[in-house]
mmCIF file of C-alpha atoms and ligand atoms in Angstrom:
data_model
loop_
_atom_site.group_PDB
_atom_site.id
_atom_site.type_symbol
_atom_site.label_atom_id
_atom_site.label_comp_id
_atom_site.label_asym_id
_atom_site.label_seq_id
_atom_site.Cartn_x
_atom_site.Cartn_y
_atom_site.Cartn_z
ATOM 1 C CA UNK A 1 98.603 112.073 110.477
ATOM 2 C CA UNK A 2 99.294 112.691 114.181
ATOM 3 C CA UNK A 3 99.383 109.820 116.691
ATOM 4 C CA UNK A 4 99.869 110.399 120.427
ATOM 5 C CA UNK A 5 101.704 107.817 122.452
ATOM 6 C CA UNK A 6 101.145 107.637 126.319
ATOM 7 C CA UNK A 7 103.201 105.652 128.732
ATOM 8 C CA UNK A 8 101.413 106.005 132.118
ATOM 9 C CA UNK A 9 103.259 105.090 135.264
ATOM 10 C CA UNK A 10 102.356 105.303 138.889
ATOM 11 C CA UNK A 11 103.792 108.836 139.441
ATOM 12 C CA UNK A 12 104.717 109.978 135.915
ATOM 13 C CA UNK A 13 103.081 110.163 132.388
ATOM 14 C CA UNK A 14 105.506 110.170 129.450
ATOM 15 C CA UNK A 15 104.071 111.157 125.963
ATOM 16 C CA UNK A 16 105.220 111.546 122.433
ATOM 17 C CA UNK A 17 103.495 112.880 119.363
ATOM 18 C CA UNK A 18 104.418 111.451 115.938
ATOM 19 C CA UNK A 19 103.475 112.313 112.377
ATOM 20 C CA UNK A 20 103.286 108.681 111.167
ATOM 21 C CA UNK A 21 103.317 109.789 107.468
ATOM 22 C CA UNK A 22 107.031 110.257 107.830
ATOM 23 C CA UNK A 23 107.761 108.743 111.332
ATOM 24 C CA UNK A 24 108.679 112.202 112.550
ATOM 25 C CA UNK A 25 108.762 112.893 116.249
ATOM 26 C CA UNK A 26 106.807 116.151 116.730
ATOM 27 C CA UNK A 27 107.152 116.542 120.503
ATOM 28 C CA UNK A 28 107.976 114.574 123.585
ATOM 29 C CA UNK A 29 107.193 115.318 127.210
ATOM 30 C CA UNK A 30 106.810 114.024 130.736
ATOM 31 C CA UNK A 31 104.557 114.859 133.640
ATOM 32 C CA UNK A 32 106.572 113.948 136.839
ATOM 33 C CA UNK A 33 105.855 113.514 140.492
ATOM 34 C CA UNK A 34 101.986 113.300 140.003
ATOM 35 C CA UNK A 35 100.271 113.399 143.399
ATOM 36 C CA UNK A 36 103.539 114.469 145.110
ATOM 37 C CA UNK A 37 105.088 117.797 145.927
ATOM 38 C CA UNK A 38 107.242 119.649 143.254
ATOM 39 C CA UNK A 39 105.277 118.079 140.253
ATOM 40 C CA UNK A 40 106.239 119.291 136.935
ATOM 41 C CA UNK A 41 105.848 119.125 133.077
ATOM 42 C CA UNK A 42 108.850 119.102 130.702
ATOM 43 C CA UNK A 43 108.140 119.166 127.009
ATOM 44 C CA UNK A 44 110.312 119.658 123.890
ATOM 45 C CA UNK A 45 108.428 120.153 120.550
ATOM 46 C CA UNK A 46 110.451 119.750 117.342
ATOM 47 C CA UNK A 47 112.601 122.748 116.770
ATOM 48 C CA UNK A 48 111.289 124.629 119.665
ATOM 49 C CA UNK A 49 112.738 125.414 123.071
ATOM 50 C CA UNK A 50 112.287 122.885 125.860
ATOM 51 C CA UNK A 51 109.814 124.204 128.524
ATOM 52 C CA UNK A 52 109.657 123.066 132.074
ATOM 53 C CA UNK A 53 106.657 124.136 134.265
ATOM 54 C CA UNK A 54 106.312 123.525 137.974
ATOM 55 C CA UNK A 55 102.581 123.108 138.763
ATOM 56 C CA UNK A 56 100.615 121.055 141.270
ATOM 57 C CA UNK A 57 99.327 117.881 139.418
ATOM 58 C CA UNK A 58 97.351 115.815 141.785
ATOM 59 C CA UNK A 59 96.279 112.950 139.545
ATOM 60 C CA UNK A 60 96.497 111.356 136.083
ATOM 61 C CA UNK A 61 93.528 113.238 134.860
ATOM 62 C CA UNK A 62 95.263 116.455 135.552
ATOM 63 C CA UNK A 63 98.504 115.273 134.219
ATOM 64 C CA UNK A 64 97.075 114.134 130.835
ATOM 65 C CA UNK A 65 95.020 117.234 130.559
ATOM 66 C CA UNK A 66 98.151 119.417 131.239
ATOM 67 C CA UNK A 67 100.055 117.358 128.542
ATOM 68 C CA UNK A 68 97.179 117.958 125.899
ATOM 69 C CA UNK A 69 97.210 121.732 126.758
ATOM 70 C CA UNK A 70 100.905 121.975 126.269
ATOM 71 C CA UNK A 71 100.976 119.934 123.008
ATOM 72 C CA UNK A 72 98.548 122.573 121.600
ATOM 73 C CA UNK A 73 100.362 125.560 123.259
ATOM 74 C CA UNK A 74 100.841 128.441 120.836
ATOM 75 C CA UNK A 75 104.539 128.939 121.650
ATOM 76 C CA UNK A 76 105.785 125.635 122.854
ATOM 77 C CA UNK A 77 103.291 123.117 121.349
ATOM 78 C CA UNK A 78 103.409 121.039 118.150
ATOM 79 C CA UNK A 79 99.754 121.150 116.985
ATOM 80 C CA UNK A 80 97.117 123.991 116.863
ATOM 81 C CA UNK A 81 94.350 121.908 118.456
ATOM 82 C CA UNK A 82 94.038 118.440 120.024
ATOM 83 C CA UNK A 83 91.364 117.500 117.384
ATOM 84 C CA UNK A 84 94.371 117.052 115.125
ATOM 85 C CA UNK A 85 95.200 113.851 117.007
ATOM 86 C CA UNK A 86 93.993 110.985 114.968
ATOM 87 C CA UNK A 87 94.573 108.214 117.499
ATOM 88 C CA UNK A 88 96.271 107.411 120.735
ATOM 89 C CA UNK A 89 98.502 104.510 121.432
ATOM 90 C CA UNK A 90 99.042 103.250 124.971
ATOM 91 C CA UNK A 91 102.069 101.226 126.319
ATOM 92 C CA UNK A 92 100.572 98.418 128.451
ATOM 93 C CA UNK A 93 103.120 96.208 130.160
ATOM 94 C CA UNK A 94 101.205 92.986 130.789
ATOM 95 C CA UNK A 95 98.806 91.417 128.352
ATOM 96 C CA UNK A 96 99.117 87.871 129.662
ATOM 97 C CA UNK A 97 98.244 85.127 127.219
ATOM 98 C CA UNK A 98 95.206 87.009 125.752
ATOM 99 C CA UNK A 99 97.093 89.405 123.547
ATOM 100 C CA UNK A 100 99.672 88.478 120.941
ATOM 101 C CA UNK A 101 99.263 91.717 119.191
ATOM 102 C CA UNK A 102 98.043 95.224 119.569
ATOM 103 C CA UNK A 103 94.264 95.922 120.016
ATOM 104 C CA UNK A 104 91.770 98.746 119.878
ATOM 105 C CA UNK A 105 90.709 99.276 123.559
ATOM 106 C CA UNK A 106 87.279 98.305 124.317
ATOM 107 C CA UNK A 107 85.619 97.507 127.665
ATOM 108 C CA UNK A 108 86.728 93.867 127.296
ATOM 109 C CA UNK A 109 90.323 94.846 126.706
ATOM 110 C CA UNK A 110 90.211 97.019 129.723
ATOM 111 C CA UNK A 111 88.826 94.108 131.739
ATOM 112 C CA UNK A 112 91.660 91.873 130.558
ATOM 113 C CA UNK A 113 94.305 94.427 131.548
ATOM 114 C CA UNK A 114 92.749 94.612 134.999
ATOM 115 C CA UNK A 115 92.755 90.879 135.361
ATOM 116 C CA UNK A 116 96.514 91.059 135.178
ATOM 117 C CA UNK A 117 96.828 93.529 138.013
ATOM 118 C CA UNK A 118 97.984 90.618 140.332
ATOM 119 C CA UNK A 119 100.949 89.600 138.075
ATOM 120 C CA UNK A 120 101.994 93.085 137.124
ATOM 121 C CA UNK A 121 100.912 95.248 140.158
ATOM 122 C CA UNK A 122 103.451 98.020 139.525
ATOM 123 C CA UNK A 123 102.540 98.510 135.911
ATOM 124 C CA UNK A 124 99.149 97.526 134.812
ATOM 125 C CA UNK A 125 97.088 99.643 137.247
ATOM 126 C CA UNK A 126 98.737 103.064 136.253
ATOM 127 C CA UNK A 127 98.654 101.812 132.500
ATOM 128 C CA UNK A 128 94.907 101.289 132.791
ATOM 129 C CA UNK A 129 94.403 104.499 134.597
ATOM 130 C CA UNK A 130 96.125 106.448 131.863
ATOM 131 C CA UNK A 131 93.880 104.716 129.276
ATOM 132 C CA UNK A 132 90.727 105.596 131.128
ATOM 133 C CA UNK A 133 91.721 109.249 131.542
ATOM 134 C CA UNK A 134 92.957 109.615 127.948
ATOM 135 C CA UNK A 135 89.719 107.973 126.557
ATOM 136 C CA UNK A 136 87.788 110.470 128.601
ATOM 137 C CA UNK A 137 89.755 113.468 127.393
ATOM 138 C CA UNK A 138 89.939 112.374 123.731
ATOM 139 C CA UNK A 139 86.510 110.500 123.377
ATOM 140 C CA UNK A 140 86.258 110.733 119.672
ATOM 141 C CA UNK A 141 89.398 108.832 118.544
ATOM 142 C CA UNK A 142 90.521 105.262 118.740
ATOM 143 C CA UNK A 143 92.807 104.185 121.519
ATOM 144 C CA UNK A 144 95.102 101.252 120.956
ATOM 145 C CA UNK A 145 96.907 99.107 123.478
ATOM 146 C CA UNK A 146 100.392 97.802 122.684
ATOM 147 C CA UNK A 147 101.603 95.292 125.086
ATOM 148 C CA UNK A 148 105.192 94.642 126.149
ATOM 149 C CA UNK A 149 104.418 90.915 126.524
ATOM 150 C CA UNK A 150 102.763 90.565 123.029
ATOM 151 C CA UNK A 151 105.977 90.009 120.915
ATOM 152 C CA UNK A 152 106.880 86.998 123.292
ATOM 153 C CA UNK A 153 103.624 85.142 122.854
ATOM 154 C CA UNK A 154 105.381 83.107 119.951
ATOM 155 C CA UNK A 155 107.688 81.502 122.501
ATOM 156 C CA UNK A 156 107.015 77.785 122.436
ATOM 157 C CA UNK A 157 105.906 75.847 125.537
ATOM 158 C CA UNK A 158 109.326 74.213 125.830
ATOM 159 C CA UNK A 159 110.803 77.622 126.509
ATOM 160 C CA UNK A 160 107.947 79.306 128.373
ATOM 161 C CA UNK A 161 107.029 76.578 130.879
ATOM 162 C CA UNK A 162 108.888 76.411 134.267
ATOM 163 C CA UNK A 163 109.793 72.874 135.613
ATOM 164 C CA UNK A 164 106.827 73.150 138.070
ATOM 165 C CA UNK A 165 103.736 70.795 138.249
ATOM 166 C CA UNK A 166 101.592 71.534 135.190
ATOM 167 C CA UNK A 167 98.651 72.635 137.177
ATOM 168 C CA UNK A 168 100.525 75.852 138.219
ATOM 169 C CA UNK A 169 100.518 76.823 134.633
ATOM 170 C CA UNK A 170 97.014 75.694 133.922
ATOM 171 C CA UNK A 171 95.392 77.154 136.962
ATOM 172 C CA UNK A 172 97.639 80.000 137.940
ATOM 173 C CA UNK A 173 99.212 80.936 134.615
ATOM 174 C CA UNK A 174 102.710 80.717 136.001
ATOM 175 C CA UNK A 175 104.955 80.864 133.004
ATOM 176 C CA UNK A 176 107.510 82.800 131.286
ATOM 177 C CA UNK A 177 105.917 86.012 129.729
ATOM 178 C CA UNK A 178 108.873 88.145 128.819
ATOM 179 C CA UNK A 179 109.039 91.950 128.660
ATOM 180 C CA UNK A 180 110.617 94.721 126.642
ATOM 181 C CA UNK A 181 108.829 93.102 123.729
ATOM 182 C CA UNK A 182 108.173 96.310 121.892
ATOM 183 C CA UNK A 183 111.936 97.287 121.993
ATOM 184 C CA UNK A 184 113.040 93.841 120.926
ATOM 185 C CA UNK A 185 110.546 93.820 118.204
ATOM 186 C CA UNK A 186 111.552 97.397 116.990
ATOM 187 C CA UNK A 187 115.365 96.684 116.877
ATOM 188 C CA UNK A 188 114.869 93.350 115.211
ATOM 189 C CA UNK A 189 112.866 95.115 112.448
ATOM 190 C CA UNK A 190 115.466 97.890 112.123
ATOM 191 C CA UNK A 191 118.360 95.237 112.018
ATOM 192 C CA UNK A 192 116.650 93.527 109.158
ATOM 193 C CA UNK A 193 116.449 96.871 107.259
ATOM 194 C CA UNK A 194 120.026 97.724 108.076
ATOM 195 C CA UNK A 195 121.343 94.228 107.062
ATOM 196 C CA UNK A 196 119.020 94.413 103.946
ATOM 197 C CA UNK A 197 117.755 90.909 104.696
ATOM 198 C CA UNK A 198 114.191 89.921 105.285
ATOM 199 C CA UNK A 199 113.332 88.960 108.910
ATOM 200 C CA UNK A 200 112.053 85.692 107.548
ATOM 201 C CA UNK A 201 115.760 84.730 106.955
ATOM 202 C CA UNK A 202 117.316 86.137 109.966
ATOM 203 C CA UNK A 203 118.451 84.662 113.409
ATOM 204 C CA UNK A 204 119.057 87.499 115.690
ATOM 205 C CA UNK A 205 119.767 87.785 119.461
ATOM 206 C CA UNK A 206 118.678 91.234 120.627
ATOM 207 C CA UNK A 207 120.231 92.607 123.872
ATOM 208 C CA UNK A 208 118.342 95.244 125.647
ATOM 209 C CA UNK A 209 120.650 96.693 128.316
ATOM 210 C CA UNK A 210 118.941 99.601 130.155
ATOM 211 C CA UNK A 211 118.022 99.900 133.904
ATOM 212 C CA UNK A 212 116.107 96.702 133.149
ATOM 213 C CA UNK A 213 118.019 94.399 130.943
ATOM 214 C CA UNK A 214 116.740 91.460 128.810
ATOM 215 C CA UNK A 215 117.736 89.299 125.896
ATOM 216 C CA UNK A 216 115.761 87.596 123.270
ATOM 217 C CA UNK A 217 116.268 85.103 120.544
ATOM 218 C CA UNK A 218 114.403 86.323 117.400
ATOM 219 C CA UNK A 219 114.142 83.655 114.664
ATOM 220 C CA UNK A 220 112.518 84.531 111.388
ATOM 221 C CA UNK A 221 111.031 87.625 112.941
ATOM 222 C CA UNK A 222 109.486 85.848 115.962
ATOM 223 C CA UNK A 223 110.507 85.738 119.594
ATOM 224 C CA UNK A 224 111.401 82.048 120.461
ATOM 225 C CA UNK A 225 112.926 82.682 123.845
ATOM 226 C CA UNK A 226 113.598 85.544 126.200
ATOM 227 C CA UNK A 227 115.426 86.018 129.481
ATOM 228 C CA UNK A 228 112.734 87.782 131.554
ATOM 229 C CA UNK A 229 110.051 85.485 132.851
ATOM 230 C CA UNK A 230 106.959 85.564 134.914
ATOM 231 C CA UNK A 231 108.048 88.996 136.086
ATOM 232 C CA UNK A 232 110.930 91.345 134.895
ATOM 233 C CA UNK A 233 113.207 89.977 137.715
ATOM 234 C CA UNK A 234 114.432 86.895 135.904
ATOM 235 C CA UNK A 235 117.422 86.735 133.619
ATOM 236 C CA UNK A 236 120.393 89.152 133.142
ATOM 237 C CA UNK A 237 121.854 91.149 136.087
ATOM 238 C CA UNK A 238 120.294 94.688 136.017
ATOM 239 C CA UNK A 239 120.814 98.038 137.652
ATOM 240 C CA UNK A 240 119.193 97.003 140.961
ATOM 241 C CA UNK A 241 117.639 93.616 140.154
ATOM 242 C CA UNK A 242 119.498 90.290 140.709
ATOM 243 C CA UNK A 243 118.317 88.424 137.710
ATOM 244 C CA UNK A 244 118.656 84.589 137.953
ATOM 245 C CA UNK A 245 119.358 83.246 141.265
ATOM 246 C CA UNK A 246 118.772 79.718 142.802
ATOM 247 C CA UNK A 247 115.186 80.050 144.201
ATOM 248 C CA UNK A 248 116.418 78.176 147.350
ATOM 249 C CA UNK A 249 118.313 81.368 148.246
ATOM 250 C CA UNK A 250 114.889 82.814 148.938
ATOM 251 C CA UNK A 251 113.974 79.978 151.429
ATOM 252 C CA UNK A 252 117.348 80.315 153.081
ATOM 253 C CA UNK A 253 116.801 84.069 153.576
ATOM 254 C CA UNK A 254 113.396 83.479 155.004
ATOM 255 C CA UNK A 255 114.483 80.688 157.385
ATOM 256 C CA UNK A 256 118.040 81.719 158.425
ATOM 257 C CA UNK A 257 117.750 85.458 158.145
ATOM 258 C CA UNK A 258 114.081 85.706 158.854
ATOM 259 C CA UNK A 259 113.580 88.137 156.023
ATOM 260 C CA UNK A 260 109.901 88.919 155.268
ATOM 261 C CA UNK A 261 108.381 88.493 151.826
ATOM 262 C CA UNK A 262 108.551 92.355 151.513
ATOM 263 C CA UNK A 263 112.215 92.595 152.381
ATOM 264 C CA UNK A 264 113.119 89.865 149.909
ATOM 265 C CA UNK A 265 111.154 91.558 147.225
ATOM 266 C CA UNK A 266 112.988 94.691 147.888
ATOM 267 C CA UNK A 267 116.222 93.085 148.224
ATOM 268 C CA UNK A 268 116.059 91.252 144.786
ATOM 269 C CA UNK A 269 114.303 94.092 142.941
ATOM 270 C CA UNK A 270 115.869 97.262 144.400
ATOM 271 C CA UNK A 271 119.054 96.494 146.222
ATOM 272 C CA UNK A 272 120.776 93.898 144.056
ATOM 273 C CA UNK A 273 122.111 93.832 140.506
ATOM 274 C CA UNK A 274 125.024 96.338 139.713
ATOM 275 C CA UNK A 275 124.099 98.487 142.795
ATOM 276 C CA UNK A 276 124.206 95.606 145.289
ATOM 277 C CA UNK A 277 127.386 93.987 143.929
ATOM 278 C CA UNK A 278 129.472 97.081 143.260
ATOM 279 C CA UNK A 279 128.189 99.157 146.292
ATOM 280 C CA UNK A 280 128.757 101.966 144.007
ATOM 281 C CA UNK A 281 125.536 102.528 142.101
ATOM 282 C CA UNK A 282 123.041 101.186 139.682
ATOM 283 C CA UNK A 283 124.146 103.381 136.778
ATOM 284 C CA UNK A 284 126.649 101.719 134.454
ATOM 285 C CA UNK A 285 128.510 105.040 133.981
ATOM 286 C CA UNK A 286 129.250 105.222 137.810
ATOM 287 C CA UNK A 287 130.119 101.503 137.963
ATOM 288 C CA UNK A 288 132.405 101.643 135.057
ATOM 289 C CA UNK A 289 134.174 104.871 136.315
ATOM 290 C CA UNK A 290 134.956 102.921 139.494
ATOM 291 C CA UNK A 291 136.191 100.074 137.507
ATOM 292 C CA UNK A 292 138.616 102.359 135.781
ATOM 293 C CA UNK A 293 139.810 103.600 139.150
ATOM 294 C CA UNK A 294 140.521 100.027 140.245
ATOM 295 C CA UNK A 295 137.569 99.392 142.507
ATOM 296 C CA UNK A 296 137.460 95.535 143.020
ATOM 297 C CA UNK A 297 133.684 95.273 143.692
ATOM 298 C CA UNK A 298 132.834 97.408 140.778
ATOM 299 C CA UNK A 299 135.029 95.134 138.572
ATOM 300 C CA UNK A 300 133.399 92.003 139.906
ATOM 301 C CA UNK A 301 129.904 93.575 139.267
ATOM 302 C CA UNK A 302 130.798 94.317 135.661
ATOM 303 C CA UNK A 303 132.230 90.846 135.132
ATOM 304 C CA UNK A 304 129.147 89.240 136.581
ATOM 305 C CA UNK A 305 126.993 91.469 134.308
ATOM 306 C CA UNK A 306 129.045 90.310 131.200
ATOM 307 C CA UNK A 307 128.982 86.631 132.357
ATOM 308 C CA UNK A 308 125.208 86.444 132.371
ATOM 309 C CA UNK A 309 124.913 87.972 128.981
ATOM 310 C CA UNK A 310 127.407 85.327 127.658
ATOM 311 C CA UNK A 311 125.338 82.625 129.271
ATOM 312 C CA UNK A 312 122.174 83.705 127.340
ATOM 313 C CA UNK A 313 124.062 84.489 123.944
ATOM 314 C CA UNK A 314 125.401 80.879 124.042
ATOM 315 C CA UNK A 315 122.061 79.316 125.016
ATOM 316 C CA UNK A 316 120.121 81.314 122.208
ATOM 317 C CA UNK A 317 122.794 80.515 119.542
ATOM 318 C CA UNK A 318 122.030 76.896 120.201
ATOM 319 C CA UNK A 319 118.287 77.473 120.371
ATOM 320 C CA UNK A 320 118.276 78.891 116.954
ATOM 321 C CA UNK A 321 121.173 76.601 115.545
ATOM 322 C CA UNK A 322 123.117 79.633 114.751
ATOM 323 C CA UNK A 323 122.981 83.421 114.796
ATOM 324 C CA UNK A 324 123.351 85.991 111.990
ATOM 325 C CA UNK A 325 123.562 89.092 114.032
ATOM 326 C CA UNK A 326 123.607 90.361 117.730
ATOM 327 C CA UNK A 327 121.813 93.663 118.205
ATOM 328 C CA UNK A 328 122.673 95.829 121.200
ATOM 329 C CA UNK A 329 120.098 98.591 122.349
ATOM 330 C CA UNK A 330 118.877 100.782 125.296
ATOM 331 C CA UNK A 331 121.004 102.932 127.534
ATOM 332 C CA UNK A 332 123.962 100.697 128.158
ATOM 333 C CA UNK A 333 123.691 98.758 124.876
ATOM 334 C CA UNK A 334 123.529 101.953 122.861
ATOM 335 C CA UNK A 335 126.166 104.077 124.706
ATOM 336 C CA UNK A 336 128.571 101.820 126.394
ATOM 337 C CA UNK A 337 131.323 100.534 124.065
ATOM 338 C CA UNK A 338 133.224 98.587 126.793
ATOM 339 C CA UNK A 339 130.171 96.419 127.649
ATOM 340 C CA UNK A 340 129.833 95.617 123.899
ATOM 341 C CA UNK A 341 133.504 94.808 123.570
ATOM 342 C CA UNK A 342 133.495 92.590 126.707
ATOM 343 C CA UNK A 343 130.403 90.682 125.412
ATOM 344 C CA UNK A 344 131.920 90.216 121.998
ATOM 345 C CA UNK A 345 135.285 89.089 123.462
ATOM 346 C CA UNK A 346 134.315 85.406 123.614
ATOM 347 C CA UNK A 347 132.205 85.202 120.468
ATOM 348 C CA UNK A 348 134.928 84.452 117.814
ATOM 349 C CA UNK A 349 133.789 80.875 117.728
ATOM 350 C CA UNK A 350 130.410 82.278 116.453
ATOM 351 C CA UNK A 351 132.203 84.272 113.708
ATOM 352 C CA UNK A 352 132.152 87.667 115.425
ATOM 353 C CA UNK A 353 134.982 90.037 114.494
ATOM 354 C CA UNK A 354 134.551 93.231 116.229
ATOM 355 C CA UNK A 355 135.869 96.493 114.715
ATOM 356 C CA UNK A 356 137.140 98.600 117.654
ATOM 357 C CA UNK A 357 137.052 101.875 115.863
ATOM 358 C CA UNK A 358 133.469 101.415 114.827
ATOM 359 C CA UNK A 359 132.550 100.187 118.335
ATOM 360 C CA UNK A 360 134.054 103.336 119.888
ATOM 361 C CA UNK A 361 132.684 105.766 117.258
ATOM 362 C CA UNK A 362 129.971 108.256 118.167
ATOM 363 C CA UNK A 363 127.607 107.038 115.424
ATOM 364 C CA UNK A 364 124.295 106.006 116.948
ATOM 365 C CA UNK A 365 123.137 103.304 114.751
ATOM 366 C CA UNK A 366 125.798 101.158 113.318
ATOM 367 C CA UNK A 367 127.395 97.814 112.406
ATOM 368 C CA UNK A 368 130.428 97.319 114.681
ATOM 369 C CA UNK A 369 131.858 94.278 113.246
ATOM 370 C CA UNK A 370 134.460 94.124 110.353
ATOM 371 C CA UNK A 371 133.189 93.674 106.789
ATOM 372 C CA UNK A 372 134.274 89.961 106.717
ATOM 373 C CA UNK A 373 132.615 89.088 110.105
ATOM 374 C CA UNK A 374 130.493 86.025 109.588
ATOM 375 C CA UNK A 375 128.066 87.122 112.409
ATOM 376 C CA UNK A 376 127.357 90.721 112.558
ATOM 377 C CA UNK A 377 126.978 92.822 115.650
ATOM 378 C CA UNK A 378 124.845 96.144 115.476
ATOM 379 C CA UNK A 379 123.933 98.996 117.755
ATOM 380 C CA UNK A 380 120.311 100.128 117.149
ATOM 381 C CA UNK A 381 118.748 102.862 119.284
ATOM 382 C CA UNK A 382 115.394 101.660 120.508
ATOM 383 C CA UNK A 383 112.211 103.626 119.894
ATOM 384 C CA UNK A 384 109.380 101.761 121.473
ATOM 385 C CA UNK A 385 107.150 104.869 121.189
ATOM 386 C CA UNK A 386 107.535 104.840 117.370
ATOM 387 C CA UNK A 387 106.572 101.287 117.216
ATOM 388 C CA UNK A 388 103.529 102.068 119.397
ATOM 389 C CA UNK A 389 102.565 104.901 117.051
ATOM 390 C CA UNK A 390 102.941 102.718 113.972
ATOM 391 C CA UNK A 391 100.932 99.887 115.572
ATOM 392 C CA UNK A 392 98.259 102.556 116.515
ATOM 393 C CA UNK A 393 98.287 103.956 112.978
ATOM 394 C CA UNK A 394 97.308 100.482 111.585
ATOM 395 C CA UNK A 395 93.841 100.727 113.248
ATOM 396 C CA UNK A 396 93.140 104.115 111.790
ATOM 397 C CA UNK A 397 93.855 103.485 108.134
HETATM 398 P P1 ADP B 401 115.337 102.413 131.115
HETATM 399 O O1 ADP B 401 115.440 100.987 131.287
HETATM 400 O O2 ADP B 401 115.005 103.100 132.415
HETATM 401 O O3 ADP B 401 114.632 102.997 129.854
HETATM 402 P P2 ADP B 401 117.692 103.335 129.727
HETATM 403 O O4 ADP B 401 117.553 102.554 128.566
HETATM 404 O O5 ADP B 401 117.715 104.818 129.667
HETATM 405 O O6 ADP B 401 116.914 102.942 130.996
HETATM 406 O O7 ADP B 401 119.200 102.842 130.449
HETATM 407 C C1 ADP B 401 119.741 103.359 131.541
HETATM 408 C C2 ADP B 401 121.183 102.786 131.654
HETATM 409 O O8 ADP B 401 121.924 103.321 130.585
HETATM 410 C C3 ADP B 401 121.846 103.271 133.013
HETATM 411 O O9 ADP B 401 122.490 102.176 133.541
HETATM 412 C C4 ADP B 401 122.891 104.124 132.466
HETATM 413 O O10 ADP B 401 124.125 103.945 133.184
HETATM 414 C C5 ADP B 401 123.123 103.671 130.984
HETATM 415 N N1 ADP B 401 123.624 104.805 130.213
HETATM 416 C C6 ADP B 401 123.093 105.861 129.680
HETATM 417 N N2 ADP B 401 123.953 106.618 128.990
HETATM 418 C C7 ADP B 401 125.104 105.915 129.068
HETATM 419 C C8 ADP B 401 126.451 106.249 128.585
HETATM 420 N N3 ADP B 401 126.615 107.364 127.786
HETATM 421 N N4 ADP B 401 127.370 105.346 128.922
HETATM 422 C C9 ADP B 401 127.108 104.283 129.545
HETATM 423 N N5 ADP B 401 126.005 103.966 130.094
HETATM 424 C C10 ADP B 401 124.902 104.691 129.858
#
């Protein structure tokens, strides 16, 4: 049974086609620069050549139509006809407090996604646009929304409330929501399979280190705390985002430096993090190359990045009264052994014994601690799209 997964952003649409009978990825593609010059589609179907086509794509309707056409392309496609697609799963970033799981998309669901435009202005509008277009182009099948925030809806009030007057939560819904939920959930599930222990008996800390970074305490299969908050700005230091800072820094910047709301937003979201501190770049590969060449600011940026991860690992080990395994995922977590080694350096008190050879090996999915290590450390490549396909499948069976 073929399930299409769509991740619709403001200027790009990413898509993947799965056969959920064996979890096989049949094709993946991206339509980029929608509405801009030099738009293109790149697609790779299983065992076929990658194809890149430059074509003017003015809107999301054209983009998804183009993707469907190419999925059914005789030479480069993965299926004969788009009628073979049994259902379509959509990544939706913000589900607020309404959604603690995936749902079939109805008019009511679309309204709810729209009601969160103000707290997810960059993501929910293009997500909803992708849904509307896909529903129109594939009207006979079910469309399912899988929310980034849903996995974190099990976080208790003690961890999701900020120390603000309660009315700000009651009236304005200002609270911790958490993001990357599909990734944290997927790697927690995989870790339980790899460790051969049911999730109901596992205390995990899942560490998603990509361009955006977040860390989650997963106790008995449920998220009980996570580092991202009301928005994806809170928590760890990221490629270009500051993560945690004293909110009074914002008042200081407004009053002393007369920075506008927009300038501060841009400063904290786009000019900070690894990029701002190192003055080298936001990409960990560039930052770490500079570290190796003795660049002082790059070294500091790397140390701050690790320090914030330590802060949360310690906090979540306490929140769960112990930890059985720490799971690294996403671009940096999956690929950058020096980051994993630096995080594990101070964890011997938790019973972590890193195996350097395993940490440095090229195996993608692995346990990187010694056989006798009380607390295990794992690397698990994330696959949010596969989880979205599996979730969508549940509504078709
Ligand atoms: P996104 O959050 O956009 O999905 P990714 O999960 O792809 O991002 O992660 C991007 C980050 O992963 C970048 O900082 C990049 O430096 C890092 N990364 C990717 N490959 C490697 C690698 N081989 N070694 C170190 N870092 C890597």
